[in-house]
mmCIF file of C-alpha atoms in Angstrom:
data_model
loop_
_atom_site.group_PDB
_atom_site.id
_atom_site.type_symbol
_atom_site.label_atom_id
_atom_site.label_comp_id
_atom_site.label_asym_id
_atom_site.label_seq_id
_atom_site.Cartn_x
_atom_site.Cartn_y
_atom_site.Cartn_z
ATOM 1 C CA MET A 1 -0.124 -0.043 -0.090
ATOM 2 C CA SER A 2 2.678 2.469 0.941
ATOM 3 C CA ARG A 3 4.474 1.620 -2.402
ATOM 4 C CA LEU A 4 1.500 2.556 -4.352
ATOM 5 C CA LEU A 5 1.139 5.930 -2.265
ATOM 6 C CA LEU A 6 4.786 6.651 -3.174
ATOM 7 C CA ILE A 7 4.070 5.942 -6.919
ATOM 8 C CA SER A 8 1.070 8.177 -6.574
ATOM 9 C CA PHE A 9 2.874 10.994 -4.818
ATOM 10 C CA ALA A 10 5.720 10.694 -7.644
ATOM 11 C CA LEU A 11 3.235 10.911 -10.441
ATOM 12 C CA THR A 12 1.409 13.890 -8.902
ATOM 13 C CA ALA A 13 4.804 15.785 -8.594
ATOM 14 C CA CYS A 14 5.605 14.919 -12.382
ATOM 15 C CA ILE A 15 2.235 16.464 -13.392
ATOM 16 C CA ILE A 16 2.568 19.606 -11.012
ATOM 17 C CA SER A 17 6.252 20.070 -12.488
ATOM 18 C CA VAL A 18 4.956 20.126 -16.056
ATOM 19 C CA THR A 19 4.992 23.690 -17.513
ATOM 20 C CA ARG A 20 3.511 25.025 -20.652
ATOM 21 C CA ALA A 21 5.760 26.025 -23.546
ATOM 22 C CA GLN A 22 6.259 29.679 -23.808
ATOM 23 C CA LYS A 23 4.157 31.354 -26.297
ATOM 24 C CA ILE A 24 5.956 32.603 -29.446
ATOM 25 C CA SER A 25 5.525 36.508 -30.062
ATOM 26 C CA VAL A 26 4.771 37.198 -33.650
ATOM 27 C CA PRO A 27 5.262 40.720 -34.773
ATOM 28 C CA VAL A 28 2.413 42.201 -37.112
ATOM 29 C CA SER A 29 2.553 44.593 -39.870
ATOM 30 C CA THR A 30 -0.405 47.176 -40.378
ATOM 31 C CA ARG A 31 -1.616 48.253 -43.860
ATOM 32 C CA TYR A 32 -3.988 51.050 -44.805
ATOM 33 C CA ILE A 33 -5.595 50.365 -48.192
ATOM 34 C CA THR A 34 -8.342 51.540 -50.368
ATOM 35 C CA THR A 35 -10.892 48.865 -50.903
ATOM 36 C CA THR A 36 -12.380 50.464 -54.031
ATOM 37 C CA ILE A 37 -10.822 51.999 -57.028
ATOM 38 C CA THR A 38 -10.617 55.726 -56.735
ATOM 39 C CA THR A 39 -10.819 57.825 -60.256
ATOM 40 C CA LEU A 40 -9.866 61.552 -60.156
ATOM 41 C CA SER A 41 -10.848 63.884 -63.100
ATOM 42 C CA GLN A 42 -7.927 66.189 -64.430
ATOM 43 C CA GLY A 43 -6.342 68.264 -61.679
ATOM 44 C CA GLU A 44 -8.892 66.899 -58.892
ATOM 45 C CA LYS A 45 -7.457 66.803 -55.307
ATOM 46 C CA LYS A 46 -8.393 64.226 -52.763
ATOM 47 C CA THR A 47 -7.115 63.333 -49.008
ATOM 48 C CA PHE A 48 -6.655 60.042 -47.693
ATOM 49 C CA ILE A 49 -6.470 59.506 -44.163
ATOM 50 C CA ALA A 50 -5.001 56.681 -41.954
ATOM 51 C CA SER A 51 -6.088 56.759 -38.512
ATOM 52 C CA LEU A 52 -2.981 56.002 -36.344
ATOM 53 C CA CYS A 53 -4.509 56.374 -32.747
ATOM 54 C CA GLU A 54 -0.877 57.543 -31.601
ATOM 55 C CA GLN A 55 0.309 53.956 -31.700
ATOM 56 C CA PHE A 56 2.831 53.956 -34.629
ATOM 57 C CA THR A 57 5.476 56.411 -33.682
ATOM 58 C CA GLY A 58 8.954 55.039 -34.630
ATOM 59 C CA GLU A 59 7.682 52.942 -37.504
ATOM 60 C CA THR A 60 8.902 53.173 -41.047
ATOM 61 C CA VAL A 61 6.093 54.208 -43.595
ATOM 62 C CA ASN A 62 6.092 52.872 -47.137
ATOM 63 C CA ALA A 63 3.224 54.451 -49.263
ATOM 64 C CA THR A 64 2.474 53.308 -52.757
ATOM 65 C CA ILE A 65 0.026 54.420 -55.434
ATOM 66 C CA LEU A 66 -0.906 51.930 -58.148
ATOM 67 C CA LEU A 67 -1.884 53.341 -61.411
ATOM 68 C CA ASN A 68 -4.219 50.905 -62.694
ATOM 69 C CA ASN A 69 -3.885 51.964 -66.321
ATOM 70 C CA ASN A 70 -0.467 53.283 -66.181
ATOM 71 C CA PRO A 71 1.961 51.221 -64.300
ATOM 72 C CA SER A 72 5.234 52.783 -66.017
ATOM 73 C CA TRP A 73 3.820 56.417 -64.812
ATOM 74 C CA GLN A 74 4.081 58.110 -68.261
ATOM 75 C CA PRO A 75 2.676 61.533 -67.674
ATOM 76 C CA THR A 76 0.831 61.460 -71.184
ATOM 77 C CA ILE A 77 -1.256 58.748 -69.731
ATOM 78 C CA GLY A 78 -2.062 60.338 -66.585
ATOM 79 C CA VAL A 79 -0.287 60.338 -63.301
ATOM 80 C CA VAL A 80 -0.991 61.335 -59.634
ATOM 81 C CA TYR A 81 1.166 63.766 -57.569
ATOM 82 C CA TYR A 82 1.103 63.211 -53.654
ATOM 83 C CA TYR A 83 2.782 63.854 -50.424
ATOM 84 C CA ILE A 84 2.292 62.912 -46.865
ATOM 85 C CA VAL A 85 1.645 65.178 -43.794
ATOM 86 C CA ASP A 86 0.486 64.633 -40.282
ATOM 87 C CA TYR A 87 -2.006 67.428 -40.009
ATOM 88 C CA PRO A 88 -5.033 68.111 -42.316
ATOM 89 C CA THR A 89 -4.148 71.943 -42.832
ATOM 90 C CA LYS A 90 -0.480 71.350 -43.623
ATOM 91 C CA THR A 91 0.599 71.830 -47.212
ATOM 92 C CA GLU A 92 3.296 70.517 -49.569
ATOM 93 C CA LYS A 93 5.962 72.594 -47.889
ATOM 94 C CA ASP A 94 5.407 70.546 -44.669
ATOM 95 C CA ALA A 95 5.532 67.179 -46.566
ATOM 96 C CA LEU A 96 7.246 64.345 -44.762
ATOM 97 C CA CYS A 97 7.803 62.629 -48.392
ATOM 98 C CA ASN A 98 6.451 62.904 -51.668
ATOM 99 C CA ASN A 99 6.489 61.082 -54.835
ATOM 100 C CA THR A 100 8.390 63.619 -57.018
ATOM 101 C CA ASP A 101 12.130 63.347 -57.524
ATOM 102 C CA GLU A 102 14.450 66.358 -58.060
ATOM 103 C CA ALA A 103 14.001 66.249 -61.799
ATOM 104 C CA GLY A 104 10.127 66.521 -61.213
ATOM 105 C CA LYS A 105 9.439 62.982 -62.348
ATOM 106 C CA THR A 106 6.734 61.104 -60.376
ATOM 107 C CA GLY A 107 6.553 57.409 -59.314
ATOM 108 C CA PRO A 108 4.541 55.208 -57.131
ATOM 109 C CA TYR A 109 6.531 55.325 -53.803
ATOM 110 C CA CYS A 110 6.786 57.785 -50.827
ATOM 111 C CA ILE A 111 8.848 56.405 -47.870
ATOM 112 C CA ILE A 112 9.285 57.873 -44.291
ATOM 113 C CA PRO A 113 12.128 56.281 -42.663
ATOM 114 C CA LYS A 114 10.705 57.007 -39.034
ATOM 115 C CA TRP A 115 7.306 58.363 -38.109
ATOM 116 C CA THR A 116 7.837 60.623 -35.424
ATOM 117 C CA SER A 117 4.287 62.055 -35.000
ATOM 118 C CA THR A 118 1.454 60.962 -32.778
ATOM 119 C CA LYS A 119 -0.999 62.406 -35.113
ATOM 120 C CA ASP A 120 -2.801 60.697 -38.166
ATOM 121 C CA LEU A 121 -1.379 60.354 -41.443
ATOM 122 C CA TYR A 122 -2.729 62.306 -44.448
ATOM 123 C CA LEU A 123 -1.860 61.477 -48.013
ATOM 124 C CA LYS A 124 -2.821 64.576 -50.098
ATOM 125 C CA ALA A 125 -3.293 63.469 -53.697
ATOM 126 C CA ARG A 126 -3.746 65.541 -57.008
ATOM 127 C CA ALA A 127 -4.429 64.211 -60.624
ATOM 128 C CA GLY A 128 -2.311 65.320 -63.384
ATOM 129 C CA ASN A 129 -3.967 67.056 -66.684
ATOM 130 C CA VAL A 130 -5.399 64.010 -67.828
ATOM 131 C CA ALA A 131 -8.907 62.933 -67.238
ATOM 132 C CA ALA A 132 -10.088 59.701 -65.511
ATOM 133 C CA ILE A 133 -7.025 58.634 -63.714
ATOM 134 C CA SER A 134 -7.788 55.490 -61.692
ATOM 135 C CA PHE A 135 -5.461 54.225 -58.634
ATOM 136 C CA SER A 136 -5.526 52.328 -55.441
ATOM 137 C CA ILE A 137 -3.313 52.975 -52.476
ATOM 138 C CA ASP A 138 -1.370 50.651 -49.935
ATOM 139 C CA ILE A 139 0.383 52.276 -46.905
ATOM 140 C CA TYR A 140 2.532 49.744 -45.065
ATOM 141 C CA LEU A 141 3.859 50.090 -41.353
ATOM 142 C CA GLN A 142 6.074 47.477 -39.937
ATOM 143 C CA LYS A 143 5.520 46.685 -36.397
ATOM 144 C CA ILE A 144 8.221 46.442 -33.958
ATOM 145 C CA ALA A 145 9.079 42.992 -32.902
ATOM 146 C CA MET A 146 7.874 41.997 -29.435
ATOM 147 C CA LYS A 147 10.811 41.094 -26.911
ATOM 148 C CA GLY A 148 10.396 39.600 -23.511
ATOM 149 C CA THR A 149 7.086 40.175 -21.918
ATOM 150 C CA VAL A 150 4.449 41.521 -23.958
ATOM 151 C CA LYS A 151 2.910 44.527 -22.254
ATOM 152 C CA ASP A 152 -0.357 45.969 -22.917
ATOM 153 C CA PRO A 153 -0.494 49.112 -25.011
ATOM 154 C CA LYS A 154 -0.818 52.334 -23.834
ATOM 155 C CA ALA A 155 -4.414 54.022 -23.636
ATOM 156 C CA TYR A 156 -5.280 56.789 -26.087
ATOM 157 C CA ALA A 157 -8.259 59.219 -26.311
ATOM 158 C CA ALA A 158 -10.541 58.306 -28.981
ATOM 159 C CA PRO A 159 -11.203 61.263 -31.341
ATOM 160 C CA ASN A 160 -14.597 63.082 -31.424
ATOM 161 C CA TYR A 161 -15.978 61.621 -34.527
ATOM 162 C CA THR A 162 -17.092 64.071 -37.454
ATOM 163 C CA LYS A 163 -17.935 63.198 -40.931
ATOM 164 C CA PRO A 164 -15.382 63.503 -43.343
ATOM 165 C CA SER A 165 -15.531 65.964 -46.110
ATOM 166 C CA THR A 166 -16.456 64.664 -49.575
ATOM 167 C CA SER A 167 -12.668 65.380 -50.845
ATOM 168 C CA ALA A 168 -11.533 63.108 -47.831
ATOM 169 C CA GLU A 169 -11.401 59.172 -47.434
ATOM 170 C CA TYR A 170 -10.600 57.080 -44.478
ATOM 171 C CA LEU A 171 -8.312 54.156 -45.630
ATOM 172 C CA THR A 172 -9.089 50.777 -44.523
ATOM 173 C CA GLU A 173 -6.943 49.191 -41.858
ATOM 174 C CA ILE A 174 -5.786 45.504 -42.107
ATOM 175 C CA VAL A 175 -3.024 43.591 -40.165
ATOM 176 C CA THR A 176 -0.925 40.848 -41.612
ATOM 177 C CA ILE A 177 2.201 39.094 -40.734
ATOM 178 C CA LYS A 178 5.442 39.442 -42.910
ATOM 179 C CA ALA A 179 6.211 35.955 -43.650
ATOM 180 C CA ASN A 180 4.852 32.369 -42.965
ATOM 181 C CA GLN A 181 5.154 31.487 -39.391
ATOM 182 C CA HIS A 182 6.237 28.096 -38.167
ATOM 183 C CA LEU A 183 4.420 26.645 -35.116
ATOM 184 C CA GLY A 184 4.892 23.408 -33.514
ATOM 185 C CA TYR A 185 1.950 20.807 -32.687
ATOM 186 C CA GLN A 186 -0.125 22.438 -29.808
ATOM 187 C CA GLU A 187 2.351 25.146 -29.384
ATOM 188 C CA GLU A 188 0.988 28.830 -29.138
ATOM 189 C CA ALA A 189 1.654 32.056 -30.803
ATOM 190 C CA LEU A 190 0.535 35.574 -29.460
ATOM 191 C CA LEU A 191 -0.053 38.615 -31.558
ATOM 192 C CA LYS A 192 -0.535 42.023 -30.276
ATOM 193 C CA ILE A 193 -2.634 44.091 -32.569
ATOM 194 C CA THR A 194 -3.876 47.731 -32.647
ATOM 195 C CA PHE A 195 -6.998 48.717 -34.529
ATOM 196 C CA CYS A 196 -7.939 52.443 -35.001
ATOM 197 C CA PRO A 197 -11.633 53.208 -35.360
ATOM 198 C CA ASN A 198 -12.374 56.353 -37.036
ATOM 199 C CA PRO A 199 -15.255 58.516 -38.527
ATOM 200 C CA SER A 200 -15.765 55.963 -41.252
ATOM 201 C CA THR A 201 -16.046 52.893 -38.930
ATOM 202 C CA THR A 202 -17.472 54.815 -36.121
ATOM 203 C CA GLU A 203 -17.729 52.819 -32.851
ATOM 204 C CA ASP A 204 -19.934 50.357 -34.416
ATOM 205 C CA TYR A 205 -17.549 48.236 -36.042
ATOM 206 C CA LYS A 206 -16.467 44.512 -36.502
ATOM 207 C CA ILE A 207 -12.964 42.929 -36.537
ATOM 208 C CA THR A 208 -12.609 39.764 -38.478
ATOM 209 C CA SER A 209 -9.515 37.937 -37.521
ATOM 210 C CA THR A 210 -8.377 35.003 -39.661
ATOM 211 C CA VAL A 211 -5.597 32.413 -39.211
ATOM 212 C CA PHE A 212 -4.990 30.035 -42.084
ATOM 213 C CA GLY A 213 -2.560 27.342 -42.746
ATOM 214 C CA THR A 214 -0.015 27.816 -45.992
ATOM 215 C CA ASP A 215 1.103 24.215 -46.143
ATOM 216 C CA GLY A 216 -2.159 22.308 -46.874
ATOM 217 C CA ILE A 217 -1.754 20.165 -43.864
ATOM 218 C CA SER A 218 -1.988 22.209 -40.691
ATOM 219 C CA SER A 219 -5.064 23.570 -38.708
ATOM 220 C CA TYR A 220 -5.545 25.960 -35.948
ATOM 221 C CA THR A 221 -7.683 27.294 -33.255
ATOM 222 C CA GLN A 222 -7.461 31.039 -32.189
ATOM 223 C CA TYR A 223 -8.566 33.100 -29.109
ATOM 224 C CA ILE A 224 -8.963 36.991 -28.928
ATOM 225 C CA CYS A 225 -8.312 38.573 -25.730
ATOM 226 C CA GLU A 226 -8.984 42.147 -24.687
ATOM 227 C CA LYS A 227 -5.789 42.134 -22.261
ATOM 228 C CA LEU A 228 -3.103 40.020 -20.832
ATOM 229 C CA PRO A 229 -2.679 37.137 -19.782
ATOM 230 C CA CYS A 230 -4.162 35.546 -22.893
ATOM 231 C CA GLU A 231 -4.822 31.831 -22.196
ATOM 232 C CA VAL A 232 -7.142 29.360 -24.044
ATOM 233 C CA ASP A 233 -9.572 29.246 -21.094
ATOM 234 C CA GLY A 234 -8.561 32.434 -19.411
ATOM 235 C CA PRO A 235 -10.905 35.197 -18.238
ATOM 236 C CA ASN A 236 -9.666 37.773 -20.607
ATOM 237 C CA VAL A 237 -10.966 35.707 -23.741
ATOM 238 C CA VAL A 238 -13.766 37.607 -25.407
ATOM 239 C CA GLN A 239 -14.125 35.685 -28.571
ATOM 240 C CA PHE A 240 -12.826 32.522 -29.740
ATOM 241 C CA ASP A 241 -13.150 29.363 -32.318
ATOM 242 C CA GLY A 242 -11.958 26.231 -30.712
ATOM 243 C CA LYS A 243 -12.754 24.091 -33.902
ATOM 244 C CA GLN A 244 -9.224 22.930 -35.354
ATOM 245 C CA LEU A 245 -9.562 24.261 -38.837
ATOM 246 C CA PRO A 246 -7.309 24.997 -41.757
ATOM 247 C CA SER A 247 -8.637 28.317 -41.908
ATOM 248 C CA ASN A 248 -10.043 29.604 -38.614
ATOM 249 C CA GLU A 249 -12.093 32.874 -38.543
ATOM 250 C CA VAL A 250 -13.569 34.845 -35.505
ATOM 251 C CA VAL A 251 -15.608 38.087 -35.937
ATOM 252 C CA LEU A 252 -15.584 40.382 -33.032
ATOM 253 C CA THR A 253 -18.349 43.040 -32.884
ATOM 254 C CA THR A 254 -18.697 46.340 -30.789
ATOM 255 C CA SER A 255 -20.812 49.313 -30.505
ATOM 256 C CA SER A 256 -18.541 51.042 -28.163
ATOM 257 C CA GLY A 257 -15.022 50.734 -29.738
ATOM 258 C CA GLN A 258 -13.778 48.962 -26.565
ATOM 259 C CA TYR A 259 -11.793 46.543 -28.912
ATOM 260 C CA SER A 260 -9.138 48.789 -30.461
ATOM 261 C CA HIS A 261 -6.438 46.720 -28.683
ATOM 262 C CA ILE A 262 -6.447 42.877 -28.986
ATOM 263 C CA TYR A 263 -4.410 39.856 -28.516
ATOM 264 C CA VAL A 264 -4.667 36.798 -30.782
ATOM 265 C CA LEU A 265 -3.584 33.679 -29.387
ATOM 266 C CA VAL A 266 -3.050 30.901 -32.175
ATOM 267 C CA VAL A 267 -2.789 27.304 -31.155
ATOM 268 C CA CYS A 268 -1.472 24.745 -33.788
ATOM 269 C CA TRP A 269 -3.137 21.503 -34.079
ATOM 270 C CA SER A 270 -1.251 19.662 -37.118
ATOM 271 C CA GLY A 271 1.443 20.052 -39.567
ATOM 272 C CA GLN A 272 4.293 18.146 -41.373
ATOM 273 C CA TYR A 273 6.621 15.959 -39.117
ATOM 274 C CA ASP A 274 9.955 17.662 -38.672
ATOM 275 C CA PRO A 275 12.725 14.927 -37.377
ATOM 276 C CA VAL A 276 14.990 17.631 -36.344
ATOM 277 C CA VAL A 277 12.783 19.100 -33.624
ATOM 278 C CA LYS A 278 10.802 15.708 -33.441
ATOM 279 C CA ASN A 279 7.379 17.469 -33.612
ATOM 280 C CA TYR A 280 4.710 18.116 -36.179
ATOM 281 C CA VAL A 281 5.251 21.758 -37.429
ATOM 282 C CA GLY A 282 2.589 23.796 -39.261
ATOM 283 C CA GLN A 283 2.884 26.876 -41.289
ATOM 284 C CA PHE A 284 0.405 29.899 -40.912
ATOM 285 C CA GLN A 285 -0.396 33.327 -42.102
ATOM 286 C CA TYR A 286 -2.636 35.772 -40.481
ATOM 287 C CA ASN A 287 -5.240 38.569 -41.842
ATOM 288 C CA GLY A 288 -7.287 40.829 -39.494
ATOM 289 C CA SER A 289 -9.551 44.014 -40.753
ATOM 290 C CA ILE A 290 -11.733 46.478 -39.063
ATOM 291 C CA MET A 291 -14.756 47.554 -40.994
ATOM 292 C CA ARG A 292 -18.015 49.296 -39.977
ATOM 293 C CA GLN A 293 -20.944 46.794 -39.167
#
């Protein structure tokens, strides 16, 4: 009997000593894009706004305009001149970057090595002297990689929403990861994400969070938390999908804007066997977006 008790105590001690593997912190990238084709008449001006909610100071800004009918940017076919500022009333003399070189030639790119402002980003565009110039916009910000303990982001005051003018448009924010992520069977990855509601989304918006395998053999569950710690069965989980799926989507809705900062916990459930690490390893990508309901 005493021998059985000793074995029982030994097993209990082993169970208690087991600790969960540390979550892998995955850095995310934020993009602001147009979701419809913009067409301007000759000489027409329009402002495009990226709501940054004071969260992207220090990031590199890579802006690109794609001319749908003029990928080589020939002026005779029609080009767009644009620059970026951090305040709506600022003009070209205050530009942080523009798409015109010293010779006056325009191109698709405008790069700011380090965004130092706590204000929103304003891309001010003007069509050249050709009618019906169509284009789309992609503004890319690389998030800083998380190191050590992941901290909750600082709070910020939401703006008083005002209807944008007809010559201004709020860009749609999407969040991705830069490259395929490798995650072992039942290992966890944690993504820290900031979404910035604006007068276009208002506070009545939805967040769509999608984790999808890229190797054709892996599946995932995901859990969305509003603060740390973020655990599978933890009290901070506000929405989840516990089904092990190749593409796992969770939709989070709000009418009060409380989910501007979220954490996404990804758990891998299958993958290709890797003899080096002696585990099944899956590959995944991520896409998150904020849209008005």
